[in-house]
mmCIF file of C-alpha atoms and ligand atoms in Angstrom:
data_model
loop_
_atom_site.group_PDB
_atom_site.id
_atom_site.type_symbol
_atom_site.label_atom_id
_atom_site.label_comp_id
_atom_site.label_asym_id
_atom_site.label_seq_id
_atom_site.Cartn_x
_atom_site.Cartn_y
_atom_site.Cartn_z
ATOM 1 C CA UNK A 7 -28.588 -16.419 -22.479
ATOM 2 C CA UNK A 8 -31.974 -15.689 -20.819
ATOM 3 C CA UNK A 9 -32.115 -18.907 -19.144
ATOM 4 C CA UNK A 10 -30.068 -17.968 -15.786
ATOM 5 C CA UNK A 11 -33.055 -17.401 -13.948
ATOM 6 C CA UNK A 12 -34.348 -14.186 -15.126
ATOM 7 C CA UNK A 13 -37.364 -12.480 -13.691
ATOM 8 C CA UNK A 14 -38.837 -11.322 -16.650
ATOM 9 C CA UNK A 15 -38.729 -12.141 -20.247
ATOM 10 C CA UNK A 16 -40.772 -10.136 -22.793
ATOM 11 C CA UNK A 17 -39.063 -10.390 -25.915
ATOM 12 C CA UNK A 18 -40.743 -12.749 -28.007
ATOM 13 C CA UNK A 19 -37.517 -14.584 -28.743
ATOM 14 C CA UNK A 20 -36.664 -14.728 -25.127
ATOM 15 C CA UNK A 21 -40.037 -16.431 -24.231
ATOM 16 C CA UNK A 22 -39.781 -18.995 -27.187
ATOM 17 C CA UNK A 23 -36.008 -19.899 -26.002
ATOM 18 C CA UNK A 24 -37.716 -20.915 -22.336
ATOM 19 C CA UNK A 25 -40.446 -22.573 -23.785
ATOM 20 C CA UNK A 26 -38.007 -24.563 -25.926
ATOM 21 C CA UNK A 27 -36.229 -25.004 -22.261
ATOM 22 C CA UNK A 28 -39.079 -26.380 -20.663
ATOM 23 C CA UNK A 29 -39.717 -28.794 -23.240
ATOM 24 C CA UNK A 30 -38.003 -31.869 -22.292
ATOM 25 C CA UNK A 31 -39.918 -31.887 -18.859
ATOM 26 C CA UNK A 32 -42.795 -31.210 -20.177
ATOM 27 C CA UNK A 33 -43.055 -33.310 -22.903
ATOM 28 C CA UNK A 34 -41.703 -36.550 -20.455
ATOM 29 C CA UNK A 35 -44.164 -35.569 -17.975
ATOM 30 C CA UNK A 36 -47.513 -35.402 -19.699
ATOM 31 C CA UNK A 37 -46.610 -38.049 -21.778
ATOM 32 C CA UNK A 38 -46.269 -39.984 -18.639
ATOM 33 C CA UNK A 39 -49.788 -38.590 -17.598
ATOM 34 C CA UNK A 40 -49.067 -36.074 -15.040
ATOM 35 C CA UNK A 41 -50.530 -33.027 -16.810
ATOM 36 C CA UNK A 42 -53.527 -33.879 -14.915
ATOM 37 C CA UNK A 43 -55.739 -30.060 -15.263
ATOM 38 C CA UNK A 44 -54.960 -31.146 -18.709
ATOM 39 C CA UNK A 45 -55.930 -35.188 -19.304
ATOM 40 C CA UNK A 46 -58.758 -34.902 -16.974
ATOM 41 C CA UNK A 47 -60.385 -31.304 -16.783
ATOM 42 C CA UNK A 48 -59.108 -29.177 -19.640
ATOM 43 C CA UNK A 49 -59.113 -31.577 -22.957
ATOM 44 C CA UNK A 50 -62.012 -33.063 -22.195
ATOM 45 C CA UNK A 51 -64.133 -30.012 -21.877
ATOM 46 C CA UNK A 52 -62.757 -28.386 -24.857
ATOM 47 C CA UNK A 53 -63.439 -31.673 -27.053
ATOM 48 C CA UNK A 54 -66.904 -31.879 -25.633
ATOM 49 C CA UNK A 55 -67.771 -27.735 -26.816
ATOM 50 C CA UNK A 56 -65.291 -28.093 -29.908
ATOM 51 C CA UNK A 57 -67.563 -28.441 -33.248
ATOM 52 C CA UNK A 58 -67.603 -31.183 -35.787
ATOM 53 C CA UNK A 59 -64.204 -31.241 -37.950
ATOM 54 C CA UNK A 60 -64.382 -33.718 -40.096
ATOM 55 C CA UNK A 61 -63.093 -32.669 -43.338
ATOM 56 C CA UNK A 62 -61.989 -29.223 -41.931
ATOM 57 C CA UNK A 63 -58.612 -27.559 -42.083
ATOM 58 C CA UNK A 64 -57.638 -26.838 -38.776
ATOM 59 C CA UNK A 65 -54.494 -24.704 -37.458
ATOM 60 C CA UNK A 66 -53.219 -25.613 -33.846
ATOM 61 C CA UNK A 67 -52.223 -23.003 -32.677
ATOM 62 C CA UNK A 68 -48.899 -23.784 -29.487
ATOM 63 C CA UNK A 69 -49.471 -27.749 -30.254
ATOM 64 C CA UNK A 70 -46.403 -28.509 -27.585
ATOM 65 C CA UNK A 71 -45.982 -32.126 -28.172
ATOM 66 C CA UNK A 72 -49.047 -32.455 -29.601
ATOM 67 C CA UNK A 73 -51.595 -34.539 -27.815
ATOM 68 C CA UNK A 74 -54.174 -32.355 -28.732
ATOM 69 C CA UNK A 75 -53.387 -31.825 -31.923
ATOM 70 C CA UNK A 76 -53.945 -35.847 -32.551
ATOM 71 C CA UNK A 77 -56.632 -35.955 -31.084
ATOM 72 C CA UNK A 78 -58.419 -33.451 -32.819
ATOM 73 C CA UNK A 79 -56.972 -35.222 -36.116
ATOM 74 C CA UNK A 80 -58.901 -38.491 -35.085
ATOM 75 C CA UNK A 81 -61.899 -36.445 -35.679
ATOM 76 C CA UNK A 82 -61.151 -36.029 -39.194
ATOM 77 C CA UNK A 83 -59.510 -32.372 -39.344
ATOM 78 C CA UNK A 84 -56.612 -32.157 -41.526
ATOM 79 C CA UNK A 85 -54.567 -30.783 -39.162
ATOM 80 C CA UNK A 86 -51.107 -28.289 -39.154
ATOM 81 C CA UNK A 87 -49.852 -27.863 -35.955
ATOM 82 C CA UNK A 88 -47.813 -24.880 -34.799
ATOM 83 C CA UNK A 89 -44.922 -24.028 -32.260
ATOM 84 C CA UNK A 90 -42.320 -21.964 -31.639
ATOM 85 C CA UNK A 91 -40.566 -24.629 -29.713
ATOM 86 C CA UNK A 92 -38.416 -27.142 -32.054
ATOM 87 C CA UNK A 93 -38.059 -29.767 -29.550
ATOM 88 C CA UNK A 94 -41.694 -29.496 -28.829
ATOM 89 C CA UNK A 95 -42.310 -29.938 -32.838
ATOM 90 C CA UNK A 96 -39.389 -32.901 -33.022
ATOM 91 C CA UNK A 97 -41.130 -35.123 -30.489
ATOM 92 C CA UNK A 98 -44.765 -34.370 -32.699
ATOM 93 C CA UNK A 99 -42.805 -35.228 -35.317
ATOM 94 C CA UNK A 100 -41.499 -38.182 -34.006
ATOM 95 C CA UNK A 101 -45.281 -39.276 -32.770
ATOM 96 C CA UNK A 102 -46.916 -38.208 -35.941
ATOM 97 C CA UNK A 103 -44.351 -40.580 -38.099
ATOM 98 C CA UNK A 104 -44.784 -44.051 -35.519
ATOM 99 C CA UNK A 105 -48.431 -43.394 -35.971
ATOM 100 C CA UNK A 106 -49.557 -41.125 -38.915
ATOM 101 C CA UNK A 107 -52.783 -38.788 -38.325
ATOM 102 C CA UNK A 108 -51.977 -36.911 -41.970
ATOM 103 C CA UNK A 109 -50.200 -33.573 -39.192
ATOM 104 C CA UNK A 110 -47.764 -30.710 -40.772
ATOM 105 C CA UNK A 111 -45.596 -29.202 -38.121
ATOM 106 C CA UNK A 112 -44.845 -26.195 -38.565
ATOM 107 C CA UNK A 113 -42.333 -23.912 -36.402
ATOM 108 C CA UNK A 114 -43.743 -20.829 -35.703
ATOM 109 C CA UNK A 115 -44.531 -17.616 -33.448
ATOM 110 C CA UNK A 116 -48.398 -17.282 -32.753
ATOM 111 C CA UNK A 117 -47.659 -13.921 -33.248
ATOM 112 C CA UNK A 118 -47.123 -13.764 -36.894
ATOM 113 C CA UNK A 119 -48.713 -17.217 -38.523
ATOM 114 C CA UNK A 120 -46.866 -18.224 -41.552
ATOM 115 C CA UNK A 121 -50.395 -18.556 -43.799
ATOM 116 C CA UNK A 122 -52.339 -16.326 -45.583
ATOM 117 C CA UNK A 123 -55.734 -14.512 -45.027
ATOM 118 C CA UNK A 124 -58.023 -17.455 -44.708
ATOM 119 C CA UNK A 125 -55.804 -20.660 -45.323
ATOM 120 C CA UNK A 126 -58.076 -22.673 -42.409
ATOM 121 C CA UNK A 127 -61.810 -23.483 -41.403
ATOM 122 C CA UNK A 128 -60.755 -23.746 -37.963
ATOM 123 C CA UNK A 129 -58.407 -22.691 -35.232
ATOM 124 C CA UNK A 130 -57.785 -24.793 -31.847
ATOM 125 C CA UNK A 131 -55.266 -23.031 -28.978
ATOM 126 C CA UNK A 132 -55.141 -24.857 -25.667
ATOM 127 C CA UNK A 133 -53.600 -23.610 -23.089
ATOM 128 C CA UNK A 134 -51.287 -21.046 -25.402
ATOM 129 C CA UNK A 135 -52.681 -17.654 -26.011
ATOM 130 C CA UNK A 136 -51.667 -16.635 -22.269
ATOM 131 C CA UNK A 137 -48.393 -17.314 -22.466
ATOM 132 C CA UNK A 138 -47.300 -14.949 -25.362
ATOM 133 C CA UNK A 139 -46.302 -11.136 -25.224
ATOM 134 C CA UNK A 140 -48.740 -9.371 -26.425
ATOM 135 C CA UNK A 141 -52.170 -11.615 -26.562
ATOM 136 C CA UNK A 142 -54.365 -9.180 -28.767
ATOM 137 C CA UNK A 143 -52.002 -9.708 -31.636
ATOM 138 C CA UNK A 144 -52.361 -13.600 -31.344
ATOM 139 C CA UNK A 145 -55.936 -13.256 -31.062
ATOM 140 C CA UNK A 146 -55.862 -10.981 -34.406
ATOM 141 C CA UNK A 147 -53.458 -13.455 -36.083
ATOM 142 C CA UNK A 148 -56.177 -16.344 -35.281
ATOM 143 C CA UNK A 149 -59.227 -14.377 -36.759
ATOM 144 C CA UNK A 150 -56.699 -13.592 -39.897
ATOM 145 C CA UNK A 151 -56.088 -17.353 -40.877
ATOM 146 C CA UNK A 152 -59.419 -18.305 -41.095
ATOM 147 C CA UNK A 153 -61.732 -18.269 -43.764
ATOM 148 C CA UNK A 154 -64.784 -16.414 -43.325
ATOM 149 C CA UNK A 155 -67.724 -18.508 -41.345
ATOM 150 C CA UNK A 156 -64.287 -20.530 -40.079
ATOM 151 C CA UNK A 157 -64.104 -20.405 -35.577
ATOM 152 C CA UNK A 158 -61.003 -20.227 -33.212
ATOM 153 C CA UNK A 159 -61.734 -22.343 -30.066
ATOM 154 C CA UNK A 160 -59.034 -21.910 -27.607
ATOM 155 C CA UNK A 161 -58.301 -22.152 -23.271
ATOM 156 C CA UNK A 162 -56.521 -20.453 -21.612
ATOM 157 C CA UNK A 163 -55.759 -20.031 -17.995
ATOM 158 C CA UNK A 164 -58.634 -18.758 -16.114
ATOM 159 C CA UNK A 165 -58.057 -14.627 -16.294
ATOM 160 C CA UNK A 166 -60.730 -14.293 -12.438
ATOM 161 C CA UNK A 167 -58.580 -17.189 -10.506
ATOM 162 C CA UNK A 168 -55.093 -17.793 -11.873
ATOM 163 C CA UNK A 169 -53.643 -14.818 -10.853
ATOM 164 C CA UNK A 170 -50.090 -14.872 -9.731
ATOM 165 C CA UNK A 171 -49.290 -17.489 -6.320
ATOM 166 C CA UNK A 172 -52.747 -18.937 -6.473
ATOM 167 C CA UNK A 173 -52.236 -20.894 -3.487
ATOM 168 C CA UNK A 174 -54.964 -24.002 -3.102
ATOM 169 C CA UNK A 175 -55.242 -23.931 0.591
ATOM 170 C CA UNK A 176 -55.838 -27.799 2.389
ATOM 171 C CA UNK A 177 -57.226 -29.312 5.040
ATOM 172 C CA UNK A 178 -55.539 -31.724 7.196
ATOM 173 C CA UNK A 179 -56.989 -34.904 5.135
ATOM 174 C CA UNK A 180 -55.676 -33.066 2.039
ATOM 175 C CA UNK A 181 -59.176 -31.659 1.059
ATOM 176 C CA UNK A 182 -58.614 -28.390 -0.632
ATOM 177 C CA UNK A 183 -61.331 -25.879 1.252
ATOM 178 C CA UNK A 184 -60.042 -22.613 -0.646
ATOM 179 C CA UNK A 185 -58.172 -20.861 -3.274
ATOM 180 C CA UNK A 186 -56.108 -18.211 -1.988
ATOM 181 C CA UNK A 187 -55.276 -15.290 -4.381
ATOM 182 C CA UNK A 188 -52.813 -12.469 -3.966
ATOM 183 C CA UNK A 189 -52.567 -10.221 -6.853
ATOM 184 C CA UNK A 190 -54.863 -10.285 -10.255
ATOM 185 C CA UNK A 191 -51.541 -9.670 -12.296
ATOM 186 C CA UNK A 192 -47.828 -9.077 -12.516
ATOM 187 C CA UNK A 193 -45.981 -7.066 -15.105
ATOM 188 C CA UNK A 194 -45.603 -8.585 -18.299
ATOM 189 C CA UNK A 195 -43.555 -11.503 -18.809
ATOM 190 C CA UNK A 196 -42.797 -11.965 -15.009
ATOM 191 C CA UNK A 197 -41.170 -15.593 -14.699
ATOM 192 C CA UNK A 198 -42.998 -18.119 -13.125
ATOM 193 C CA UNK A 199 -41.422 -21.058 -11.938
ATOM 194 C CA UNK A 200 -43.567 -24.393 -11.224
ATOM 195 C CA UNK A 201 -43.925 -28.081 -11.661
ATOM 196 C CA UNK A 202 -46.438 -30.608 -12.345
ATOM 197 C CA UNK A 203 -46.709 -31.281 -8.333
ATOM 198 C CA UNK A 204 -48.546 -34.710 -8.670
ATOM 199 C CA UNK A 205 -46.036 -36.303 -10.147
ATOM 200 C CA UNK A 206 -43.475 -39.107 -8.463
ATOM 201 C CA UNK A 207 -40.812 -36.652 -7.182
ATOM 202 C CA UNK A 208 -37.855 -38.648 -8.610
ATOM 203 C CA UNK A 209 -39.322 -37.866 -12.191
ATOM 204 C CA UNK A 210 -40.654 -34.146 -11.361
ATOM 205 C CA UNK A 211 -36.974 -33.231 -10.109
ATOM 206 C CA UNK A 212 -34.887 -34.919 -12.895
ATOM 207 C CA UNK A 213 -35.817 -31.703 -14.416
ATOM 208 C CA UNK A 214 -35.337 -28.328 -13.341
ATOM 209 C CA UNK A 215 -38.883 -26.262 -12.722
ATOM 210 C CA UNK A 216 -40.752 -24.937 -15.798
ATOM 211 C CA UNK A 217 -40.085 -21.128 -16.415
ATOM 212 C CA UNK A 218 -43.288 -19.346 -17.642
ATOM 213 C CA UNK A 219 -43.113 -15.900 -18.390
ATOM 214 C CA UNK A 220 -46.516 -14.653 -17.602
ATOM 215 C CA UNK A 221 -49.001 -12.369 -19.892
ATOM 216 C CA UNK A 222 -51.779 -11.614 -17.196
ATOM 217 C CA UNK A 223 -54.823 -10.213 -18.843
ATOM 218 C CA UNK A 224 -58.366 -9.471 -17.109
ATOM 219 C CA UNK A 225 -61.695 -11.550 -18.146
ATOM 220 C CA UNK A 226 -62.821 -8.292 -19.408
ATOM 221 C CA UNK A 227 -59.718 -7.311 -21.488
ATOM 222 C CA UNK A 228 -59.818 -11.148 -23.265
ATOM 223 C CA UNK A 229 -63.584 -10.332 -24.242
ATOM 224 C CA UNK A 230 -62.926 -7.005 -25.545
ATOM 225 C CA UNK A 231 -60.031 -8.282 -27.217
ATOM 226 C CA UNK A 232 -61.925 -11.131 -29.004
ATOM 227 C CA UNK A 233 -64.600 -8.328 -29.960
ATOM 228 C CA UNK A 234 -61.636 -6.144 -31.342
ATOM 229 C CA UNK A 235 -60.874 -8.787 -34.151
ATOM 230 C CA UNK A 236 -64.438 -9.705 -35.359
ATOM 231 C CA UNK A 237 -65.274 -12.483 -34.294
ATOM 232 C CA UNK A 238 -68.512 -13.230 -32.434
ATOM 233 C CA UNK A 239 -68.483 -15.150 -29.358
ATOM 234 C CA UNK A 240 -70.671 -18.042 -29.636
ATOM 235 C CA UNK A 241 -69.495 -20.632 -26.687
ATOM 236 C CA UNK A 242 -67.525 -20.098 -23.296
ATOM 237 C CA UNK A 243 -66.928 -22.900 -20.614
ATOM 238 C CA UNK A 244 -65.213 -22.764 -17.244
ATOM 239 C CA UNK A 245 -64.601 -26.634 -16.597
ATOM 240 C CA UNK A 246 -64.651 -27.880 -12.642
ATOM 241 C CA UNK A 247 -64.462 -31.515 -11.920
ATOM 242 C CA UNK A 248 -67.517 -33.213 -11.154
ATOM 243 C CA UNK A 249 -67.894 -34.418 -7.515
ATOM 244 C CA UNK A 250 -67.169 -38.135 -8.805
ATOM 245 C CA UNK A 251 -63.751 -36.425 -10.804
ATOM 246 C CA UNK A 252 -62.783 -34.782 -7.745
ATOM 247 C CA UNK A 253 -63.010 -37.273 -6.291
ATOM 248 C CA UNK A 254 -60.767 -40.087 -8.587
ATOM 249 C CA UNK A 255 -58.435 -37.116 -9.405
ATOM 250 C CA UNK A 256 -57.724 -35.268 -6.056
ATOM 251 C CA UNK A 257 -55.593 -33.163 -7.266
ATOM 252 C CA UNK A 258 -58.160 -30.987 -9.475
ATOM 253 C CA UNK A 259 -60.867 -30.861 -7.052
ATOM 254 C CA UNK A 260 -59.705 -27.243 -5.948
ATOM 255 C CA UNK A 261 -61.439 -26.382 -9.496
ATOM 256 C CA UNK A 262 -64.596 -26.976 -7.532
ATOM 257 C CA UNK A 263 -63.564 -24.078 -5.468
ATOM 258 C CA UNK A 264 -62.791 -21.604 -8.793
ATOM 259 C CA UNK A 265 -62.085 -22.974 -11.872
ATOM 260 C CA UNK A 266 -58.526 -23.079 -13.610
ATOM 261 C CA UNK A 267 -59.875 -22.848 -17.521
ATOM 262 C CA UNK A 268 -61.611 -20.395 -19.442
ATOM 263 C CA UNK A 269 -62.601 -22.100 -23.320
ATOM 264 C CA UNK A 270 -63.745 -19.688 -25.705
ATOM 265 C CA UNK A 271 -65.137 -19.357 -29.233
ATOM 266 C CA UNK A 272 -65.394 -17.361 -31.667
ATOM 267 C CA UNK A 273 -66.538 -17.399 -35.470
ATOM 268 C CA UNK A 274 -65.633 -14.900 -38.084
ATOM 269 C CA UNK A 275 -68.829 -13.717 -39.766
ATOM 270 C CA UNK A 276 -69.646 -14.654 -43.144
ATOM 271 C CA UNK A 277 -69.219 -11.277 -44.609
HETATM 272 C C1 LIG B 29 -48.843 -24.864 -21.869
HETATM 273 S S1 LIG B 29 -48.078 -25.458 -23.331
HETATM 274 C C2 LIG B 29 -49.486 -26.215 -24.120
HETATM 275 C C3 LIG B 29 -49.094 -27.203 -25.181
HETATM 276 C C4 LIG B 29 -50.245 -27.958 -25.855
HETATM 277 N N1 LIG B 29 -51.144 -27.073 -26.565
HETATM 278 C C5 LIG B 29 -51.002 -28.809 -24.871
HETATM 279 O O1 LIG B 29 -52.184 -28.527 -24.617
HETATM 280 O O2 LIG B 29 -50.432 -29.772 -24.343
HETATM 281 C C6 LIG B 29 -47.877 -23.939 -24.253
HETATM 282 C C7 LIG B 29 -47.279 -24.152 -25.627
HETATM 283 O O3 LIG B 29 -47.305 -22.903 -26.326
HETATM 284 C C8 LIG B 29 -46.096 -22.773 -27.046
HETATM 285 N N2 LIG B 29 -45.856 -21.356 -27.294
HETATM 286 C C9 LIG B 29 -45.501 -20.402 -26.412
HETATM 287 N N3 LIG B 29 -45.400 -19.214 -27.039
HETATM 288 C C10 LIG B 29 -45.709 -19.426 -28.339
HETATM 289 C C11 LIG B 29 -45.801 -18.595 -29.477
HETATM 290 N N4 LIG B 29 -45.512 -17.288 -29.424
HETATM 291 N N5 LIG B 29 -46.165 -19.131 -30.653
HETATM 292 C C12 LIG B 29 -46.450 -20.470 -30.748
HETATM 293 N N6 LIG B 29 -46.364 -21.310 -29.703
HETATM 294 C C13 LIG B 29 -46.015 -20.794 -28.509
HETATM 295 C C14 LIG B 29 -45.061 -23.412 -26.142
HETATM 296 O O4 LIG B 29 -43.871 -23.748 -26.820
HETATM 297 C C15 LIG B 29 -45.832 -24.612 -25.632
HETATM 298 O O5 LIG B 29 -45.700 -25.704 -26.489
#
């Protein structure tokens, strides 16, 4: 089993069995509101760029436990949300049925989308399209499900400022002053091991670090790639936290310093 700690993990079956590993932390921990990047930075800025969607059939792409996805259903998107994960997709489920927002969950590899040519109007991917072995094929996937005129919005870890051990370096009050960055990338699939480091260390360390094999791509190689399926760029957004953010949230102020996100979209062209 490739969960003993590997280094690197490049089949595509490999990385969906430690995704589906890093599931039950991750889905206790956000849900108890220490994905904080996420609740406070990243969400909110892609919600604020993200189109109307009312009426619109939408494909999320890597839903996890599905936050987003609901939330993009209370818009009025009929939504089907995707993940390779099952546990991810059980506690969805379990969501979706207390509290109904019309979701299908479907299990699935962003690498090969079980729909044909032009099945949605829209695509969302937070915080996904990094984490897969090879990227450009997601990306192509995306631009094949939708209809023409239809747009794939999606974030992804900054490609300039995430590279591998970004350290945020802090003053003696706790102020971060600096990002320090080591490499811009690792060889595909190299494990990363982390935790959501706000969070009340008796919860973080029930659970054993996340495992994130990682797909490090350059700012210019995620354009290109976007070009390379068709699609025309038409938004981009690099979310920091305001001064009065920073401040409430301490932990994301070191996005003041370079940000964490990238959020991109793209629309297939009408003919
Ligand atoms: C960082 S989490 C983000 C989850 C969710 N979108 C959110 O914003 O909370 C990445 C998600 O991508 C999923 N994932 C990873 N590789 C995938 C793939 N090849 N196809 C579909 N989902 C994938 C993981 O299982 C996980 O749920």
């Amino acid at each position: 089993m490739p969960l003993g700690g590997e280094e690197v993990a490049t089949d595509p079956a490999q990385v969906a069995r430690l995704w589906e590993a890093n599931a039950p932390a991750w889905i206790a921990l956000s849900r108890a509101g220490w994905d904080l990047y996420r609740d406070h930075l990243n969400t909110p800025a892609f919600l604020r760029i993200l189109p109307p969607v009312g009426g619109l059939r939408g494909l999320d792409i890597g839903c996890g436990e599905a936050t987003n996805s609901r939330t993009v259903a209370a818009r009025g998107a009929r939504i089907t949300a995707l993940d390779v994960a099952p546990s991810f997709l059980a506690a969805a489920a379990a969501t979706e049925a207390a509290d109904p927002r019309g979701i299908r969950f479907v299990r699935g590899s962003a690498l090969a989308l079980p729909f044909p040519d032009g099945t949605f109007d829209f695509a969302t991917s937070f915080m996904c399209l990094m984490d897969v072995p090879h990227p450009d094929r997601a990306l192509t996937e995306a631009a094949r499900i939708l209809r023409p005129g239809g747009f794939l919005q999606f974030s992804i870890l900054h490609p300039s400022y995430t590279g591998p051990g970004r350290r945020v370096l802090r003053d003696a009050e706790g102020t971060a002053y600096a990002i320090e960055l080591r490499e811009a990338t690792l060889p595909d699939g190299t494990v990363e091991r982390w935790r959501f480091s706000s969070a009340p260390p008796a919860l973080r360390d029930a659970y054993p670090p996340f495992q994130v094999p990682r797909f490090d791509r350059s700012l210019a190689w995620w354009l290109n790639a976007v070009a390379c399926t068709g699609l025309h760029l038409e938004a981009a957004e690099e979310p920091i936290a305001e001064p009065e953010l920073a401040a409430r949230v301490p932990t994301i102020a070191d996005t003041r310093i370079a940000p964490l996100f990238l959020i991109l979209r793209a629309r297939k062209p009408l003919r």
